[in-house]
Short mmCIF file of C-alpha atoms in Angstrom, two decimals:
data_model
loop_
_atom_site.label_atom_id
_atom_site.label_comp_id
_atom_site.label_asym_id
_atom_site.label_seq_id
_atom_site.Cartn_x
_atom_site.Cartn_y
_atom_site.Cartn_z
CA UNK H 87 -0.02 0.28 -0.41
CA UNK H 88 1.46 3.74 -0.62
CA UNK H 89 2.18 5.49 1.61
CA UNK H 90 -0.25 8.82 2.41
CA UNK H 91 1.57 12.38 1.43
CA UNK H 92 1.44 15.47 2.69
CA UNK H 93 1.83 18.73 1.71
CA UNK H 94 2.93 22.27 3.63
CA UNK H 95 3.54 25.22 2.38
CA UNK H 96 5.26 27.86 4.37
CA UNK H 97 7.59 26.00 6.36
CA UNK H 98 10.16 28.24 7.94
CA UNK H 99 12.38 27.87 11.36
CA UNK H 100 12.31 24.29 13.02
CA UNK H 101 10.96 25.85 15.75
CA UNK H 102 7.52 26.77 13.65
CA UNK H 103 4.52 25.79 13.22
CA UNK H 104 4.89 24.50 9.10
CA UNK H 105 7.90 22.78 11.15
CA UNK H 106 5.84 21.21 13.96
CA UNK H 107 3.15 20.17 10.92
CA UNK H 108 5.88 18.18 8.76
CA UNK H 109 6.27 16.39 12.20
CA UNK H 110 2.99 15.81 13.70
CA UNK H 111 1.73 13.76 9.96
CA UNK H 112 5.16 12.38 9.81
CA UNK H 113 5.16 10.70 12.95
CA UNK H 114 1.46 9.59 11.64
CA UNK H 115 3.01 7.56 8.84
CA UNK H 116 2.91 10.46 5.97
CA UNK H 117 5.52 11.14 3.10
CA UNK H 118 6.08 15.00 4.16
CA UNK H 119 6.24 17.10 1.22
CA UNK H 120 8.33 19.67 2.85
CA UNK H 121 7.81 23.31 0.87
CA UNK H 122 9.21 27.06 1.87
CA UNK H 123 11.48 29.56 0.69
CA UNK H 124 14.66 29.55 2.51
CA UNK H 125 17.07 25.80 1.80
CA UNK H 126 18.39 25.54 4.63
CA UNK H 127 15.61 25.42 6.74
CA UNK H 128 13.99 23.17 4.88
CA UNK H 129 16.85 20.96 4.81
CA UNK H 130 16.74 20.91 8.43
CA UNK H 131 13.09 20.04 8.58
CA UNK H 132 13.96 16.80 6.54
CA UNK H 133 17.02 16.07 8.06
CA UNK H 134 14.64 15.93 11.46
CA UNK H 135 11.90 14.09 10.41
CA UNK H 136 14.08 11.44 8.67
CA UNK H 137 16.61 11.00 11.57
CA UNK H 138 12.90 10.30 13.69
CA UNK H 139 12.43 7.32 10.63
CA UNK H 140 9.70 9.76 9.37
CA UNK H 141 9.38 9.86 5.46
CA UNK H 142 9.68 14.03 3.60
CA UNK H 143 11.43 16.21 1.00
CA UNK H 144 12.42 19.26 1.33
CA UNK H 145 10.78 21.38 -1.92
CA UNK H 146 11.98 25.32 -2.60
CA UNK H 147 8.76 27.05 -3.55
CA UNK H 148 7.11 30.39 -3.50
CA UNK H 149 4.00 30.52 -2.74
CA UNK H 150 3.44 33.93 -3.97
CA UNK H 151 4.68 32.71 -8.12
CA UNK H 152 1.86 30.89 -9.65
CA UNK H 153 3.73 28.78 -11.40
CA UNK H 154 5.63 27.43 -9.09
CA UNK H 155 2.59 26.49 -6.63
CA UNK H 156 1.52 24.95 -10.21
CA UNK H 157 4.54 22.50 -10.18
CA UNK H 158 4.67 21.96 -6.24
CA UNK H 159 1.22 20.55 -6.73
CA UNK H 160 2.51 18.89 -9.97
CA UNK H 161 4.65 17.03 -7.61
CA UNK H 162 2.10 16.11 -4.78
CA UNK H 163 0.15 14.28 -6.63
CA UNK H 164 2.46 12.77 -8.40
CA UNK H 165 5.37 12.34 -5.54
CA UNK H 166 7.07 9.23 -6.80
CA UNK H 167 6.84 5.36 -7.14
CA UNK H 168 5.36 4.06 -3.46
CA UNK H 169 3.97 7.23 -2.44
CA UNK H 170 0.31 8.32 -2.79
CA UNK H 171 -1.60 11.63 -4.06
CA UNK H 172 -1.31 14.17 -1.65
CA UNK H 173 -4.79 13.92 0.41
CA UNK H 174 -3.89 16.94 2.69
CA UNK H 175 -2.92 20.73 2.01
CA UNK H 176 -1.15 22.92 4.95
CA UNK H 177 -0.55 26.95 3.45
CA UNK H 178 1.29 28.32 6.60
CA UNK H 179 2.39 31.01 5.03
CA UNK H 180 3.12 34.70 6.14
CA UNK H 181 4.85 37.63 7.38
CA UNK H 182 3.91 40.05 10.51
CA UNK H 183 5.60 43.01 12.53
CA UNK H 184 4.10 46.31 14.00
CA UNK H 185 4.02 49.51 12.05
CA UNK H 186 2.81 52.90 12.09
CA UNK H 187 0.25 53.06 9.66
CA UNK H 188 1.46 56.01 8.21
CA UNK H 189 4.78 54.85 7.32
CA UNK H 190 2.96 51.27 5.79
CA UNK H 191 4.33 52.13 2.07
CA UNK H 192 2.63 50.90 -0.89
CA UNK H 193 4.86 47.82 -2.06
CA UNK H 194 5.09 46.93 1.44
CA UNK H 195 1.19 46.50 2.22
CA UNK H 196 1.26 44.34 -1.37
CA UNK H 197 4.10 42.48 0.32
CA UNK H 198 1.50 41.68 3.49
CA UNK H 199 -0.78 40.39 0.84
CA UNK H 200 0.92 38.88 -1.54
CA UNK H 201 2.50 36.30 0.96
CA UNK H 202 -0.59 36.39 3.76
CA UNK H 203 -3.72 36.04 1.16
CA UNK H 204 -2.50 35.74 -2.48
CA UNK H 205 -0.57 33.23 -2.23
CA UNK H 206 -3.39 31.47 -0.03
CA UNK H 207 -5.57 32.22 -2.90
CA UNK H 208 -3.44 30.18 -5.49
CA UNK H 209 -2.39 27.06 -2.98
CA UNK H 210 -6.46 26.72 -2.20
CA UNK H 211 -7.08 26.96 -5.94
CA UNK H 212 -4.58 24.28 -6.88
CA UNK H 213 -5.88 22.13 -4.14
CA UNK H 214 -9.08 22.48 -5.31
CA UNK H 215 -7.78 21.36 -9.12
CA UNK H 216 -6.51 18.90 -7.92
CA UNK H 217 -8.75 17.23 -5.10
CA UNK H 218 -12.40 17.58 -6.01
CA UNK H 219 -12.13 14.97 -8.87
CA UNK H 220 -11.09 12.85 -6.48
CA UNK H 221 -13.58 13.66 -4.12
CA UNK H 222 -11.54 13.87 -0.75
CA UNK H 223 -8.90 15.89 0.95
CA UNK H 224 -8.38 17.97 3.66
CA UNK H 225 -7.33 21.81 2.55
CA UNK H 226 -6.10 23.41 6.15
CA UNK H 227 -5.30 27.20 6.51
CA UNK H 228 -3.15 28.91 9.59
CA UNK H 229 -5.10 31.89 10.15
CA UNK H 230 -4.69 34.36 12.98
CA UNK H 231 -6.91 37.16 15.25
CA UNK H 232 -5.97 39.59 13.13
CA UNK H 233 -8.30 37.89 10.84
CA UNK H 234 -11.02 39.09 13.29
CA UNK H 235 -9.83 42.57 14.20
CA UNK H 236 -7.49 45.26 13.41
CA UNK H 237 -5.53 46.55 15.96
CA UNK H 238 -3.16 49.67 15.36
CA UNK H 239 0.11 48.81 14.44
CA UNK H 240 -1.66 45.52 11.81
CA UNK H 241 -3.30 47.14 9.13
CA UNK H 242 -1.15 45.40 6.36
CA UNK H 243 -1.40 42.33 8.48
CA UNK H 244 -4.88 42.04 9.11
CA UNK H 245 -5.79 42.64 6.00
CA UNK H 246 -4.25 40.33 4.35
CA UNK H 247 -5.46 37.38 7.38
CA UNK H 248 -9.05 38.39 6.62
CA UNK H 249 -9.16 37.70 2.84
CA UNK H 250 -6.75 35.03 3.78
CA UNK H 251 -10.41 33.71 5.76
CA UNK H 252 -12.72 34.78 3.05
CA UNK H 253 -11.33 32.72 0.67
CA UNK H 254 -10.80 29.35 3.13
CA UNK H 255 -14.73 30.21 4.18
CA UNK H 256 -15.96 30.68 0.32
CA UNK H 257 -13.71 27.28 -0.49
CA UNK H 258 -15.28 25.65 2.23
CA UNK H 259 -18.94 26.41 1.47
CA UNK H 260 -18.11 25.47 -2.33
CA UNK H 261 -16.24 22.18 -1.93
CA UNK H 262 -17.14 20.58 1.51
CA UNK H 263 -20.40 18.97 -0.29
CA UNK H 264 -18.15 18.01 -2.86
CA UNK H 265 -15.63 15.73 -0.10
CA UNK H 266 -13.02 18.31 0.89
CA UNK H 267 -12.31 19.82 4.39
CA UNK H 268 -11.10 22.89 4.36
CA UNK H 269 -10.80 24.36 7.54
CA UNK H 270 -8.48 28.15 8.82
CA UNK H 271 -7.63 28.00 11.68
CA UNK H 272 -7.24 30.95 14.13
CA UNK H 273 -3.96 31.95 15.89
CA UNK H 274 -4.90 33.89 18.77
CA UNK H 275 -1.58 34.56 20.63
CA UNK H 276 1.76 34.41 21.12
CA UNK H 277 3.71 31.15 19.15
CA UNK H 278 6.34 29.97 21.03
CA UNK H 279 8.82 29.98 18.02
CA UNK H 280 11.83 31.25 17.12
CA UNK H 281 10.78 33.93 15.08
CA UNK H 282 8.82 35.58 19.02
CA UNK H 283 11.62 34.36 21.27
CA UNK H 284 14.46 36.21 18.78
CA UNK H 285 12.16 39.42 18.41
CA UNK H 286 11.59 39.61 21.92
CA UNK H 287 13.55 38.34 24.21
CA UNK H 288 12.16 36.98 27.03
CA UNK H 289 9.03 36.45 26.21
CA UNK H 290 9.02 32.66 27.00
CA UNK H 291 9.33 33.81 30.93
CA UNK H 292 7.64 36.19 31.30
CA UNK H 293 4.46 34.49 29.81
CA UNK H 294 5.41 31.27 32.18
CA UNK H 295 4.37 28.08 31.64
CA UNK H 296 2.32 27.55 29.07
CA UNK H 297 1.86 31.45 28.28
CA UNK H 298 2.45 30.59 24.35
CA UNK H 299 1.40 28.58 22.42
CA UNK H 300 3.19 25.37 21.71
CA UNK H 301 3.84 24.42 18.19
CA UNK H 302 3.51 21.17 18.48
CA UNK H 303 0.03 21.28 20.26
CA UNK H 304 -1.42 23.92 17.40
CA UNK H 305 0.44 21.04 14.61
CA UNK H 306 -1.79 18.21 16.86
CA UNK H 307 -5.00 20.64 16.02
CA UNK H 308 -4.11 20.68 12.51
CA UNK H 309 -4.00 16.25 12.69
CA UNK H 310 -7.23 16.09 14.59
CA UNK H 311 -8.94 18.25 12.07
CA UNK H 312 -7.64 15.92 9.08
CA UNK H 313 -8.91 13.40 10.93
CA UNK H 314 -12.39 14.66 11.83
CA UNK H 315 -15.68 12.32 10.97
CA UNK H 316 -17.12 14.39 7.78
CA UNK H 317 -21.16 14.12 9.39
CA UNK H 318 -19.17 16.54 12.10
CA UNK H 319 -16.51 18.43 10.66
CA UNK H 320 -15.14 22.05 11.74
CA UNK H 321 -14.78 25.02 9.02
CA UNK H 322 -13.07 27.25 11.94
CA UNK H 323 -11.53 26.75 15.03
CA UNK H 324 -9.55 29.46 17.31
CA UNK H 325 -6.38 28.82 19.63
CA UNK H 326 -4.70 30.29 22.52
CA UNK H 327 -3.15 29.90 25.56
CA UNK H 328 -5.42 29.62 29.13
CA UNK H 329 -3.73 32.73 29.75
CA UNK H 330 -4.76 34.64 26.95
CA UNK H 331 -7.58 37.68 27.01
CA UNK H 332 -10.13 37.58 24.44
#
């Protein structure tokens, strides 16, 4: 029996959500296509998975480029001997930082949109094109609290994430009845990952135990979403540390 395949788009640092999702699916026997823009980072994720006895392949891809996304799905649907076509696709690309609205240049706003929203459209569209004819599959989008509410300094981020949320909702309504489970995961709170640890030194100690979202805990939710019985599919779920106000 061929090994199932998962495609995870937007994988960065090993201590990050994308990498954790890759490890979680690999632990369940999936062959994981680890897609990201930085070869050194995705190679490290693959090395960790294979060292643990899992199966993974690094694929350098920029999700904002249509041709590269199409090529990525060509590979995902024909991953090679012994591997089944992908039945789960995870979109995890994004960028976030606080910028005074008056200082956001047009090109910067567009760059946030291209990574956070346009890339999600490209990945979602190709997933629909490949999975709908098969009548099965899971498509998961990494969202943020910015998709629900805009905060000072984050207009460029919130606009992109709100657009991504609408893509996920539209896809779910259009393709759910055709057997495709589309879900949007709202990450509401700081993530205990490389980006936040480097950007805000000391934050882990300041927040205390379980005061930030654990990447492995987030990845567990992605796996659970993929395994949900179709009589009770979740379209959106929000995750936050128990200490997070909302």
